[in-house]
Coordinates of C-alpha atoms and ligand atoms in Angstrom, one line a residue:
X1 CA -57.5 105.8 -36.9
X2 CA -57.8 106.9 -40.6
X3 CA -58.9 104.9 -43.4
X4 CA -56.4 102.4 -44.8
X5 CA -54.9 101.3 -41.2
X6 CA -58.6 100.2 -40.5
X7 CA -58.7 98.1 -43.4
X8 CA -55.2 96.1 -42.4
X9 CA -55.2 93.7 -39.4
X10 CA -53.2 90.8 -41.1
X11 CA -50.1 90.8 -43.4
X12 CA -52.7 89.4 -45.9
X13 CA -54.8 92.5 -46.0
X14 CA -51.9 94.5 -46.8
X15 CA -51.1 92.7 -49.7
X16 CA -54.6 93.3 -51.2
X17 CA -54.0 97.1 -50.5
X18 CA -53.6 99.4 -54.0
X19 CA -50.0 100.5 -54.3
X20 CA -51.4 104.0 -54.0
X21 CA -52.8 103.2 -50.4
X22 CA -49.3 102.1 -48.8
X23 CA -48.2 105.5 -48.3
X24 CA -51.0 106.6 -46.7
X25 CA -50.9 103.4 -44.5
X26 CA -47.1 104.4 -43.3
X27 CA -48.6 107.7 -42.1
X28 CA -51.4 106.1 -40.2
X29 CA -48.6 103.7 -38.6
X30 CA -47.0 106.5 -37.7
X31 CA -49.5 108.3 -36.0
X32 CA -50.8 105.7 -34.2
X33 CA -47.1 104.9 -33.1
X34 CA -46.3 108.4 -31.7
X35 CA -49.7 108.8 -30.1
X36 CA -49.4 105.6 -28.3
X37 CA -45.9 106.1 -26.9
X38 CA -46.4 109.7 -26.0
X39 CA -48.9 107.8 -23.3
X40 CA -46.9 104.8 -22.7
X41 CA -43.3 105.6 -23.3
X42 CA -41.1 103.3 -25.6
X43 CA -38.8 103.2 -28.4
X44 CA -39.9 106.0 -30.6
X45 CA -37.0 107.1 -32.8
X46 CA -36.2 103.7 -34.2
X47 CA -39.6 102.4 -34.8
X48 CA -40.3 105.8 -36.6
X49 CA -37.2 104.7 -38.8
X50 CA -38.6 101.5 -39.9
X51 CA -42.3 102.1 -41.0
X52 CA -41.8 102.1 -44.7
X53 CA -39.2 99.3 -44.6
X54 CA -41.7 97.0 -42.4
X55 CA -44.8 97.6 -44.8
X56 CA -42.4 96.7 -47.8
X57 CA -41.7 93.3 -46.1
X58 CA -45.0 92.2 -45.3
X59 CA -46.2 93.1 -48.9
X60 CA -43.6 90.9 -50.2
X61 CA -43.4 88.5 -47.7
X62 CA -45.8 86.0 -45.6
X63 CA -45.5 85.3 -42.1
X64 CA -45.7 83.2 -40.1
X65 CA -44.7 81.1 -42.9
X66 CA -41.5 83.1 -44.0
X67 CA -39.5 84.2 -40.8
X68 CA -39.1 87.8 -40.5
X69 CA -36.4 88.8 -37.4
X70 CA -35.6 92.0 -36.1
X71 CA -32.4 92.4 -34.1
X72 CA -33.0 94.0 -30.5
X73 CA -36.6 94.3 -32.2
X74 CA -37.1 97.6 -30.4
X75 CA -37.8 98.7 -34.1
X76 CA -40.7 96.3 -34.5
X77 CA -43.6 98.6 -33.6
X78 CA -45.0 98.6 -37.5
X79 CA -44.7 94.8 -37.4
X80 CA -46.5 94.5 -34.4
X81 CA -49.2 96.5 -35.5
X82 CA -49.8 95.0 -39.0
X83 CA -49.5 91.2 -37.3
X84 CA -52.7 91.3 -35.5
X85 CA -51.8 93.6 -32.5
X86 CA -53.2 96.9 -33.8
X87 CA -56.2 96.5 -31.3
X88 CA -53.8 96.0 -28.3
X89 CA -51.2 98.6 -29.2
X90 CA -52.2 100.9 -26.4
X91 CA -51.1 98.5 -23.9
X92 CA -47.8 98.7 -25.1
X93 CA -45.3 98.0 -22.2
X94 CA -48.2 97.9 -19.7
X95 CA -48.3 95.1 -17.0
X96 CA -50.4 92.3 -18.8
X97 CA -50.1 94.3 -22.2
X98 CA -48.2 94.0 -25.4
X99 CA -44.3 93.6 -25.1
X100 CA -42.3 96.2 -26.4
X101 CA -39.8 94.0 -28.2
X102 CA -41.1 90.7 -30.5
X103 CA -41.9 87.8 -28.3
X104 CA -42.5 84.2 -29.3
X105 CA -45.2 84.0 -26.6
X106 CA -46.9 86.8 -27.8
X107 CA -47.6 86.3 -31.4
X108 CA -46.9 83.2 -33.9
X109 CA -45.9 86.2 -35.8
X110 CA -42.8 86.6 -33.6
X111 CA -40.2 84.1 -35.2
X112 CA -37.7 85.2 -32.6
X113 CA -37.8 87.0 -29.5
X114 CA -35.1 89.6 -28.8
X115 CA -34.3 92.8 -26.4
X116 CA -30.2 92.5 -26.6
X117 CA -28.3 93.5 -29.8
X118 CA -26.7 90.9 -32.5
X119 CA -28.5 87.9 -32.0
X120 CA -30.8 88.1 -35.3
X121 CA -28.2 86.9 -38.0
X122 CA -26.8 83.6 -35.9
X123 CA -30.6 82.8 -35.3
X124 CA -31.9 83.4 -38.8
X125 CA -28.8 81.4 -40.0
X126 CA -30.2 78.4 -37.9
X127 CA -33.3 78.5 -39.1
X128 CA -32.1 78.8 -43.0
X129 CA -29.9 75.8 -42.1
X130 CA -32.9 74.0 -40.4
X131 CA -34.9 74.9 -43.3
X132 CA -32.3 73.5 -45.9
X133 CA -32.0 70.2 -44.0
X134 CA -35.9 69.8 -44.3
X135 CA -36.0 70.9 -47.6
X136 CA -38.6 74.0 -47.0
X137 CA -39.1 76.7 -49.0
X138 CA -39.8 79.7 -46.4
X139 CA -38.1 83.0 -46.7
X140 CA -36.0 83.8 -43.9
X141 CA -35.2 87.7 -43.6
X142 CA -33.0 89.4 -40.5
X143 CA -33.2 92.9 -40.0
X144 CA -30.0 94.4 -38.2
X145 CA -29.1 97.7 -37.7
X146 CA -25.6 99.3 -38.5
X147 CA -24.7 99.7 -34.5
X148 CA -25.9 95.9 -34.0
X149 CA -23.9 94.8 -37.0
X150 CA -20.8 95.2 -35.5
X151 CA -21.4 93.2 -32.3
X152 CA -19.1 90.4 -32.0
X153 CA -21.9 87.8 -32.4
X154 CA -22.9 89.4 -35.4
X155 CA -19.1 89.0 -37.0
X156 CA -19.5 85.2 -35.5
X157 CA -22.7 84.9 -37.8
X158 CA -21.4 86.7 -40.8
X159 CA -18.3 84.5 -40.7
X160 CA -20.4 81.3 -41.0
X161 CA -23.0 82.4 -43.8
X162 CA -21.2 80.5 -46.5
X163 CA -21.1 77.5 -44.4
X164 CA -24.6 77.7 -43.1
X165 CA -27.2 78.9 -45.4
X166 CA -28.1 78.4 -49.0
X167 CA -30.3 81.5 -48.9
X168 CA -31.2 84.0 -46.6
X169 CA -32.2 87.8 -46.7
X170 CA -30.4 90.2 -44.4
X171 CA -31.6 93.9 -44.3
X172 CA -29.1 96.0 -43.4
X173 CA -31.1 98.8 -41.6
X174 CA -28.6 101.7 -41.7
X175 CA -29.2 105.1 -39.9
X176 CA -25.6 105.6 -39.0
X177 CA -27.0 105.9 -35.4
X178 CA -26.6 103.5 -32.5
X179 CA -28.3 105.3 -29.4
X180 CA -25.9 107.9 -29.7
X181 CA -24.0 108.6 -32.8
X182 CA -22.6 105.0 -34.3
X183 CA -18.9 104.4 -33.6
X184 CA -16.0 102.4 -35.1
X185 CA -14.5 100.9 -38.3
X186 CA -17.8 99.1 -39.4
X187 CA -19.8 102.1 -39.3
X188 CA -17.1 104.3 -41.2
X189 CA -17.2 101.8 -43.8
X190 CA -21.1 101.7 -44.1
X191 CA -20.7 105.5 -44.3
X192 CA -18.5 105.2 -47.2
X193 CA -20.9 103.0 -48.9
X194 CA -23.8 105.4 -48.3
X195 CA -22.0 108.3 -49.2
X196 CA -19.6 107.6 -52.2
X197 CA -20.9 110.3 -54.4
X198 CA -19.4 109.1 -57.8
X199 CA -21.0 105.7 -57.1
X200 CA -24.3 107.3 -56.1
X201 CA -24.5 109.6 -59.0
X202 CA -24.0 106.5 -61.2
X203 CA -26.6 104.8 -59.5
X204 CA -29.0 107.5 -59.4
X205 CA -28.8 108.3 -63.2
X206 CA -29.0 104.5 -64.1
X207 CA -31.7 103.8 -62.0
X208 CA -33.5 106.9 -63.4
X209 CA -33.1 105.3 -67.0
X210 CA -34.1 101.9 -65.9
X211 CA -37.5 103.2 -64.4
X212 CA -38.3 105.2 -67.7
X213 CA -37.6 101.9 -69.7
X214 CA -39.1 99.4 -67.6
X215 CA -42.1 100.5 -65.7
X216 CA -42.4 97.8 -63.2
X217 CA -40.6 95.1 -65.0
X218 CA -38.8 92.4 -62.9
X219 CA -36.5 91.3 -65.8
X220 CA -35.3 94.7 -66.3
X221 CA -34.9 95.6 -62.7
X222 CA -32.8 91.9 -62.0
X223 CA -30.4 93.0 -65.1
X224 CA -30.3 96.5 -63.4
X225 CA -29.3 94.6 -59.9
X226 CA -26.7 92.5 -61.7
X227 CA -25.0 95.5 -63.4
X228 CA -25.1 97.5 -60.6
X229 CA -23.1 94.6 -58.9
X230 CA -20.6 94.4 -61.2
X231 CA -20.4 98.3 -61.4
X232 CA -20.3 99.0 -57.8
X233 CA -17.1 97.1 -57.2
X234 CA -15.0 99.5 -59.7
X235 CA -16.1 102.5 -57.7
X236 CA -16.2 100.8 -53.8
X237 CA -12.7 98.7 -54.2
X238 CA -14.4 95.8 -52.6
X239 CA -17.9 95.2 -50.9
X240 CA -17.0 93.6 -47.5
X241 CA -20.3 91.5 -47.6
X242 CA -19.5 89.7 -50.9
X243 CA -16.5 88.3 -49.2
X244 CA -18.7 86.9 -46.5
X245 CA -20.9 85.2 -49.3
X246 CA -23.8 87.6 -49.9
X247 CA -24.9 89.3 -53.0
X248 CA -24.9 93.0 -51.8
X249 CA -27.6 95.4 -53.3
X250 CA -28.3 99.0 -52.0
X251 CA -27.8 101.4 -50.6
X252 CA -31.6 102.3 -51.2
X253 CA -34.1 104.8 -49.9
X254 CA -35.6 103.2 -47.0
X255 CA -38.2 105.4 -47.0
X256 CA -39.6 104.5 -50.6
X257 CA -41.8 102.2 -50.5
X258 CA -42.1 101.1 -54.4
X259 CA -38.0 100.8 -54.4
X260 CA -38.1 98.7 -51.4
X261 CA -40.4 96.3 -52.6
X262 CA -38.6 96.1 -56.1
X263 CA -35.2 95.5 -54.3
X264 CA -37.2 92.9 -51.9
X265 CA -38.5 91.0 -54.5
X266 CA -35.2 90.6 -56.4
X267 CA -33.9 89.4 -52.9
X268 CA -36.6 87.1 -52.4
X269 CA -36.0 85.4 -55.7
X270 CA -32.2 85.2 -55.7
X271 CA -30.8 81.7 -54.8
X272 CA -28.2 83.2 -52.7
X273 CA -27.8 84.8 -49.5
X274 CA -28.4 88.6 -50.0
X275 CA -27.6 91.8 -48.0
X276 CA -29.9 94.6 -48.7
X277 CA -28.2 97.7 -47.3
X278 CA -31.2 100.3 -46.7
X279 CA -30.7 104.0 -45.9
X280 CA -33.3 104.9 -42.9
X281 CA -33.6 108.2 -40.5
X282 CA -34.0 107.4 -37.4
X283 CA -37.3 109.4 -35.6
X284 CA -38.8 109.9 -39.3
X285 CA -42.0 111.6 -39.6
X286 CA -41.6 113.4 -36.0
X287 CA -39.9 116.8 -36.0
X288 CA -38.6 116.7 -32.5
X289 CA -37.1 112.8 -32.7
X290 CA -35.6 113.8 -36.3
X291 CA -33.8 116.5 -35.1
X292 CA -32.6 114.8 -31.8
X293 CA -32.5 110.9 -32.1
X294 CA -30.6 110.0 -29.4
X295 CA -33.0 111.6 -26.8
X296 CA -35.9 110.0 -28.4
X297 CA -34.5 106.6 -29.0
X298 CA -36.1 105.4 -25.7
X299 CA -38.4 108.0 -23.9
X300 CA -41.2 108.1 -21.4
X301 CA -44.4 109.9 -21.6
X302 CA -44.6 113.3 -23.6
X303 CA -46.9 115.9 -25.2
X304 CA -46.6 115.4 -28.7
X305 CA -47.5 119.2 -29.6
X306 CA -44.4 120.5 -27.7
X307 CA -42.2 117.3 -27.4
X308 CA -42.1 118.1 -23.8
X309 CA -42.0 115.0 -21.4
X310 CA -44.9 114.4 -19.0
X311 CA -42.9 111.9 -17.3
X312 CA -42.2 112.9 -13.6
X313 CA -38.4 114.0 -12.9
X314 CA -36.6 115.5 -10.1
X315 CA -34.0 114.0 -7.7
X316 CA -30.9 112.7 -9.6
X317 CA -30.7 109.4 -10.9
X318 CA -28.0 106.8 -9.9
X319 CA -26.6 107.1 -13.0
X320 CA -26.3 110.9 -12.8
X321 CA -24.4 110.4 -9.3
X322 CA -22.4 107.7 -10.8
X323 CA -21.2 109.9 -13.6
X324 CA -20.6 113.1 -11.7
X325 CA -18.5 111.2 -9.1
X326 CA -16.8 109.3 -11.9
X327 CA -15.6 112.9 -13.5
X328 CA -14.9 114.5 -10.0
X329 CA -12.2 111.6 -9.3
X330 CA -11.0 111.5 -12.8
X331 CA -10.0 115.1 -12.2
X332 CA -7.8 114.1 -9.4
X333 CA -6.4 110.7 -10.9
X334 CA -5.4 111.1 -14.5
X335 CA -5.1 106.9 -14.3
X336 CA -9.3 106.8 -14.3
X337 CA -10.6 105.4 -17.9
X338 CA -14.3 105.4 -18.6
X339 CA -16.0 102.9 -20.9
X340 CA -19.4 102.3 -22.3
X341 CA -20.7 99.4 -24.9
X342 CA -23.0 102.1 -26.7
X343 CA -24.8 103.7 -23.4
X344 CA -23.1 106.8 -22.8
X345 CA -25.7 108.8 -22.1
X346 CA -27.9 106.0 -20.1
X347 CA -25.1 105.3 -18.2
X348 CA -24.6 108.9 -17.0
X349 CA -21.2 109.3 -18.9
X350 CA -21.6 112.2 -21.1
X351 CA -20.5 114.8 -19.3
X352 CA -17.3 112.8 -18.4
X353 CA -17.0 112.1 -22.2
X354 CA -17.1 115.6 -23.1
X355 CA -14.7 116.5 -20.5
X356 CA -12.3 113.5 -20.9
X357 CA -12.4 112.7 -24.4
X358 CA -9.0 110.8 -24.7
X359 CA -10.2 108.7 -21.4
X360 CA -13.4 108.1 -22.8
X361 CA -14.2 104.8 -24.9
X362 CA -17.6 104.0 -26.5
X363 CA -16.6 100.5 -27.8
X364 CA -19.9 100.2 -29.7
X365 CA -22.2 97.2 -28.6
X366 CA -19.8 94.9 -27.5
X367 CA -19.9 94.1 -23.7
X368 CA -16.9 91.4 -23.8
X369 CA -14.9 93.4 -25.8
X370 CA -15.3 96.4 -23.2
X371 CA -14.5 94.1 -20.4
X372 CA -11.3 92.9 -21.5
X373 CA -10.5 96.2 -22.8
X374 CA -10.5 96.9 -19.7
X375 CA -8.5 94.2 -18.3
X376 CA -5.7 95.3 -20.6
X377 CA -6.1 99.1 -19.6
X378 CA -5.8 97.9 -15.8
X379 CA -2.7 95.9 -16.8
X380 CA -0.9 99.0 -17.7
X381 CA -1.6 100.8 -14.5
X382 CA -4.7 102.6 -15.7
X383 CA -8.0 102.8 -13.4
X384 CA -10.4 101.3 -16.1
X385 CA -14.6 101.8 -15.0
X386 CA -16.7 99.9 -17.3
X387 CA -20.6 101.4 -16.8
X388 CA -22.9 98.8 -17.9
X389 CA -26.7 98.0 -17.8
X390 CA -26.7 94.8 -15.5
X391 CA -28.8 93.0 -18.5
X392 CA -26.1 93.4 -21.1
X393 CA -23.2 92.5 -18.8
X394 CA -24.8 89.1 -18.8
X395 CA -22.9 88.8 -22.3
X396 CA -19.5 89.3 -20.5
X397 CA -19.7 86.7 -17.7
X398 CA -16.9 84.7 -19.1
X399 CA -14.6 87.8 -19.7
X400 CA -15.4 89.0 -16.0
X401 CA -14.3 85.7 -14.6
X402 CA -11.3 84.4 -17.0
X403 CA -10.0 88.1 -17.8
X404 CA -10.6 90.3 -14.6
X405 CA -11.0 87.9 -11.6
X406 CA -8.4 85.3 -12.5
X407 CA -5.8 87.8 -13.1
X408 CA -7.1 89.6 -10.3
X409 CA -7.1 92.9 -11.9
X410 CA -8.1 96.5 -10.9
X411 CA -11.1 96.7 -13.0
X412 CA -14.3 98.2 -11.7
X413 CA -17.6 97.4 -13.1
X414 CA -20.6 99.6 -12.3
X415 CA -24.2 97.8 -13.3
X416 CA -26.5 100.2 -14.0
X417 CA -30.5 99.2 -14.0
X418 CA -29.5 96.5 -11.3
X419 CA -32.9 94.9 -10.6
X420 CA -36.2 95.1 -11.9
X421 CA -36.6 98.0 -14.7
X422 CA -40.1 98.0 -15.4
X423 CA -41.8 98.4 -18.8
X424 CA -38.7 96.9 -20.8
X425 CA -39.7 93.7 -19.6
X426 CA -37.7 90.3 -19.3
X427 CA -35.0 91.4 -21.8
X428 CA -34.0 94.1 -19.6
X429 CA -34.8 93.4 -16.0
X430 CA -31.1 93.1 -14.3
X431 CA -31.8 90.6 -11.8
X432 CA -29.3 87.9 -12.3
X433 CA -26.0 89.5 -11.6
X434 CA -25.7 88.6 -8.3
X435 CA -26.6 84.9 -8.6
X436 CA -24.2 84.9 -11.7
X437 CA -21.1 86.6 -10.0
X438 CA -21.6 86.3 -6.3
X439 CA -18.9 83.2 -6.4
X440 CA -16.6 84.8 -8.6
X441 CA -13.5 84.6 -6.8
X442 CA -11.6 87.7 -6.1
X443 CA -14.5 89.6 -7.0
X444 CA -16.0 92.1 -4.6
X445 CA -19.7 92.8 -5.0
X446 CA -21.6 95.6 -3.6
X447 CA -24.5 97.7 -3.7
X448 CA -25.4 101.4 -2.0
X449 CA -28.2 102.0 -0.3
X450 CA -28.6 105.8 -1.4
X451 CA -26.7 108.2 -3.9
X452 CA -24.1 109.2 -0.9
X453 CA -22.9 105.6 -0.2
X454 CA -22.7 104.9 -4.3
X455 CA -19.9 107.8 -4.5
X456 CA -18.5 106.6 -1.4
X457 CA -18.4 103.0 -3.2
X458 CA -17.0 104.2 -6.4
X459 CA -14.3 105.9 -4.4
X460 CA -13.5 102.8 -2.4
X461 CA -13.6 100.5 -5.4
X462 CA -11.0 102.4 -7.4
X463 CA -8.9 102.6 -3.8
X464 CA -8.8 99.3 -3.6
X465 CA -7.0 98.0 -6.7
X466 CA -9.0 94.6 -7.2
X467 CA -12.0 93.7 -9.2
X468 CA -15.0 95.3 -7.9
X469 CA -18.8 95.1 -9.4
X470 CA -21.0 97.9 -8.0
X471 CA -24.7 97.6 -8.5
X472 CA -27.5 100.1 -8.5
X473 CA -31.1 100.2 -9.8
X474 CA -32.7 102.5 -12.4
X475 CA -34.2 105.5 -10.9
X476 CA -33.9 108.3 -8.4
X477 CA -31.8 109.3 -5.3
X478 CA -34.3 111.4 -3.3
X479 CA -32.2 113.8 -0.7
X480 CA -29.1 112.9 -2.3
X481 CA -26.5 116.0 -1.6
X482 CA -23.0 115.1 -3.0
X483 CA -20.6 115.3 -0.1
X484 CA -17.3 117.3 0.1
X485 CA -15.4 114.6 1.4
X486 CA -15.6 111.1 -0.1
X487 CA -15.2 108.1 2.5
X488 CA -13.9 104.4 2.4
X489 CA -16.4 102.0 3.0
X490 CA -14.9 99.2 5.0
X491 CA -14.8 96.2 2.6
X492 CA -16.7 93.4 3.4
X493 CA -18.7 95.0 6.3
X494 CA -22.5 95.7 6.5
X495 CA -23.8 98.6 8.5
X496 CA -26.5 98.0 11.3
X497 CA -29.2 100.6 10.9
X498 CA -31.4 99.1 13.8
X499 CA -30.6 97.1 16.4
X500 CA -32.7 94.2 17.3
X501 CA -32.0 90.5 18.7
X502 CA -35.0 88.2 17.6
X503 CA -35.3 89.0 13.9
X504 CA -32.5 90.1 11.8
X505 CA -33.2 91.6 8.5
X506 CA -30.6 91.9 5.9
X507 CA -31.0 93.9 3.0
X508 CA -29.3 95.1 0.0
X509 CA -29.4 98.6 -1.4
X510 CA -32.7 99.6 -3.0
X511 CA -34.4 96.9 -0.8
X512 CA -34.0 98.9 2.4
X513 CA -36.9 100.8 2.9
X514 CA -39.0 97.8 2.0
X515 CA -36.6 96.1 5.2
X516 CA -37.4 99.0 7.1
X517 CA -41.1 99.1 6.4
X518 CA -41.3 95.4 7.5
X519 CA -39.6 95.5 10.4
X520 CA -41.9 98.3 11.6
X521 CA -44.8 95.6 10.7
X522 CA -42.9 93.0 12.8
X523 CA -42.4 95.4 15.7
X524 CA -45.8 96.4 16.2
X525 CA -46.3 92.4 16.3
X526 CA -44.1 92.3 19.4
X527 CA -40.5 91.3 18.0
X528 CA -37.4 92.9 18.4
X529 CA -36.3 93.2 15.0
X530 CA -32.7 94.6 13.6
X531 CA -32.3 96.0 10.3
X532 CA -28.8 95.3 8.5
X533 CA -27.6 97.6 4.9
X534 CA -25.9 94.5 3.8
X535 CA -24.0 96.7 1.3
X536 CA -21.5 93.3 0.0
X537 CA -22.7 90.4 -1.3
X538 CA -19.2 89.5 -1.6
X539 CA -17.5 89.0 0.9
X540 CA -20.1 88.6 3.1
X541 CA -19.7 90.0 6.6
X542 CA -19.6 86.6 7.9
X543 CA -18.5 88.0 11.8
X544 CA -21.7 89.9 12.1
X545 CA -23.8 87.1 10.5
X546 CA -22.5 84.7 12.9
X547 CA -22.5 87.1 15.9
X548 CA -26.2 87.9 15.3
X549 CA -26.9 84.3 15.0
X550 CA -26.5 83.0 18.3
X551 CA -29.7 84.8 19.5
X552 CA -31.6 85.6 16.3
X553 CA -34.7 83.4 15.9
X554 CA -35.0 84.3 12.5
X555 CA -32.6 86.1 9.5
X556 CA -34.8 87.8 6.5
X557 CA -33.2 88.3 3.3
X558 CA -34.2 90.8 0.8
X559 CA -33.0 91.9 -2.6
X560 CA -33.7 93.2 -6.0
X561 CA -32.5 90.1 -7.8
X562 CA -33.5 86.3 -8.3
X563 CA -34.1 85.3 -4.6
X564 CA -31.7 82.0 -5.5
X565 CA -27.9 81.8 -5.6
X566 CA -27.4 85.5 -4.7
X567 CA -27.2 87.5 -1.5
X568 CA -29.8 86.0 0.3
X569 CA -28.5 82.6 -0.7
X570 CA -24.9 83.7 0.8
X571 CA -26.2 84.3 3.8
X572 CA -28.0 81.1 3.9
X573 CA -25.2 79.2 3.3
X574 CA -22.9 81.0 5.8
X575 CA -25.4 80.0 8.5
X576 CA -26.2 76.4 7.2
X577 CA -22.2 75.9 7.4
X578 CA -22.3 77.4 11.1
X579 CA -25.1 74.6 12.1
X580 CA -28.0 77.7 12.4
X581 CA -31.2 76.5 14.0
X582 CA -33.4 79.2 13.4
X583 CA -35.3 80.2 10.2
X584 CA -33.8 81.8 6.7
X585 CA -36.2 83.5 4.6
X586 CA -34.9 84.6 1.6
X587 CA -36.9 87.4 -0.6
X588 CA -36.2 88.6 -3.8
X589 CA -37.5 87.8 -7.5
X590 CA -38.4 83.9 -8.2
X591 CA -36.3 81.9 -10.6
X592 CA -38.8 83.0 -13.3
X593 CA -38.8 85.2 -16.3
X594 CA -40.7 88.3 -14.4
X595 CA -42.7 90.2 -17.0
X596 CA -43.2 94.0 -17.8
X597 CA -45.0 96.2 -15.7
X598 CA -44.4 99.2 -13.1
X599 CA -41.7 97.9 -10.6
X600 CA -44.9 98.8 -7.6
X601 CA -47.0 96.6 -9.7
X602 CA -44.2 93.9 -9.9
X603 CA -43.7 93.8 -6.4
X604 CA -47.0 93.4 -5.0
X605 CA -47.8 90.6 -7.6
X606 CA -44.7 89.0 -6.4
X607 CA -45.0 89.5 -2.4
X608 CA -41.9 92.2 -2.2
X609 CA -44.5 94.0 0.1
X610 CA -43.8 94.8 3.8
X611 CA -47.1 93.1 4.8
X612 CA -46.5 90.0 2.7
X613 CA -42.9 89.6 4.2
X614 CA -43.9 90.4 7.5
X615 CA -46.5 87.5 7.1
X616 CA -44.4 85.0 5.6
X617 CA -41.8 85.6 8.8
X618 CA -44.9 85.3 11.5
X619 CA -45.9 82.2 9.6
X620 CA -42.3 80.8 9.7
X621 CA -41.8 81.5 13.4
X622 CA -44.8 80.1 14.3
X623 CA -44.4 76.8 12.2
Ligands
TPP701 C1 -26.1 93.6 -25.8 C2 -26.9 95.1 -25.8 N1 -26.6 95.8 -25.5 C3 -26.7 97.4 -25.5 C4 -28.3 97.6 -26.0 C5 -28.7 98.5 -25.8 N2 -29.2 99.1 -27.2 C6 -30.7 99.0 -27.1 S1 -30.8 99.6 -29.0 C7 -29.3 99.8 -29.5 C8 -28.8 100.9 -30.5 C9 -28.9 99.5 -31.7 O1 -28.6 100.3 -33.0 P1 -28.8 100.1 -34.1 O2 -28.6 98.9 -34.3 O3 -28.2 100.6 -34.8 O4 -30.3 100.2 -34.6 P2 -31.2 101.7 -34.3 O5 -31.5 101.7 -33.2 O6 -30.0 102.4 -34.8 O7 -32.3 101.2 -35.1 C10 -28.6 100.1 -28.2 C11 -26.8 100.0 -28.0 C12 -28.6 96.3 -26.3 N3 -29.8 96.2 -26.6 N4 -28.3 94.8 -26.3

């Protein structure tokens, strides 16, 4: 670690640095981020873009008294490093280590936790309203990306600024990217603000004059920003943010620390809400990430020199199998339309997007809109398929219930990353969808045990013309071979993998290998054990459950979701309603926020291993 970062542990240390040291500090921080992420994986491109901005923020503001919020908080590594977590940074995203996102539990500097987009403005407004009510004087600063600004919830907050806050500072961190290229009218509008050549030429020359005249005089700078505000309206028609009650400053270069500090000081001293528009570059300072920020947004471990991944790769992922199957089906059926909420490549839809551009819709980070948009398409005879990570679908629950299920519309929702996801931790684990949606009327919910079954389920869901959710985990499908002929899965029918009578193990999807290994342990102990691929969480195969219940002494359920309210609870309810006298042993994640960590570590810690489950079953039968 080079000398300047060595001198900084807390924001107060940064304030004591000579101005000339700040650029070196940004180099040091950048090197630490690249080095660490090359080993741990993480969000690289977004974090490399905010190094200078964060240094400037910590030069001007004083957290934890001042509150600095980062939307999503996948760009807050510099903030973590400079707020007392430098020495633990090597544990980033590891079990027991520091989180890849901000977390109120982790540090008093983390004013608000996040992981999902669009929440910073609302939370900051709430904090500002509380401050004003209590007569406080602290500054509230929200850093929001250009794509997150277009979230529905961000707009709900914007709509409320005038009514809710006297003072608030919003930093619009505009890198013109979401994970992929940003989309939509807000993005186009911001592009116009960044690119207006006449305005920028004017701004550039006036700034030059001010710099020469003023040295570092705040008074002249203040006059300049006031003048800029009036003149920019001549060039830019109107600035949207001013209609929402902000004083708009910018756009300014988000990698120029002195300019950032100067603008932040103006914003800090203003008595009204201020929006500072900052132009940054995703991946800044690491050649490979600068060239292809999309693939360097979130990455596994890599070799710094070559930029090549060192994470193991091989079998196709569930996402890839979903994408290629949908493409195959869409080639035969022109009614099929694919929708993503800003997760094109993550959900495996890039090839579909290139092949069927008019039938592919990236609606931006707006899961709620995506669902209702799909519902609208379905009313007109289209067959919409919305691919979304399980955790982000949580936003859209009411729309799935009210707009899709209630009207019984043929919308297929594919929940990628369902189950535990690993290093991204509790904001990203997709373990609640089963419990949330299992009781939605009209909804079929299923999970494939492997890639071939995923392809068949997608095919079936599109045949059925009704609301369907298919969930599948993060990760690979070893041994997958695309089959020539897709087959319809009988709706609501489970599949017996192993016959047995005394203990019946029902598992969903990726938990089947665990079910089989558990069965092996129990067979060695002398039990007769059946294993069932449950396939459906709704409707459950009640006929088979009740048939087996005549002889079984115990039902064991295993799911990659919370153990309360989901698949196992459904089986338990079915048995209870029929007066079943045996034992039901549900296995899944507890109703807790499961921490980050490799899935294998987490499964061990939470008793999701063959030995632990077999022991529970044996004890239950003995008791
Ligand atoms: C509700 C929700 N949907 C999707 C995501 C996945 N996601 C993480 S970062 C990101 C892009 C954010 O873009 P922007 O706000 O412009 O920040 P940048 O990454 O460009 O710094 C997306 C789509 C998320 N975190 N939350």
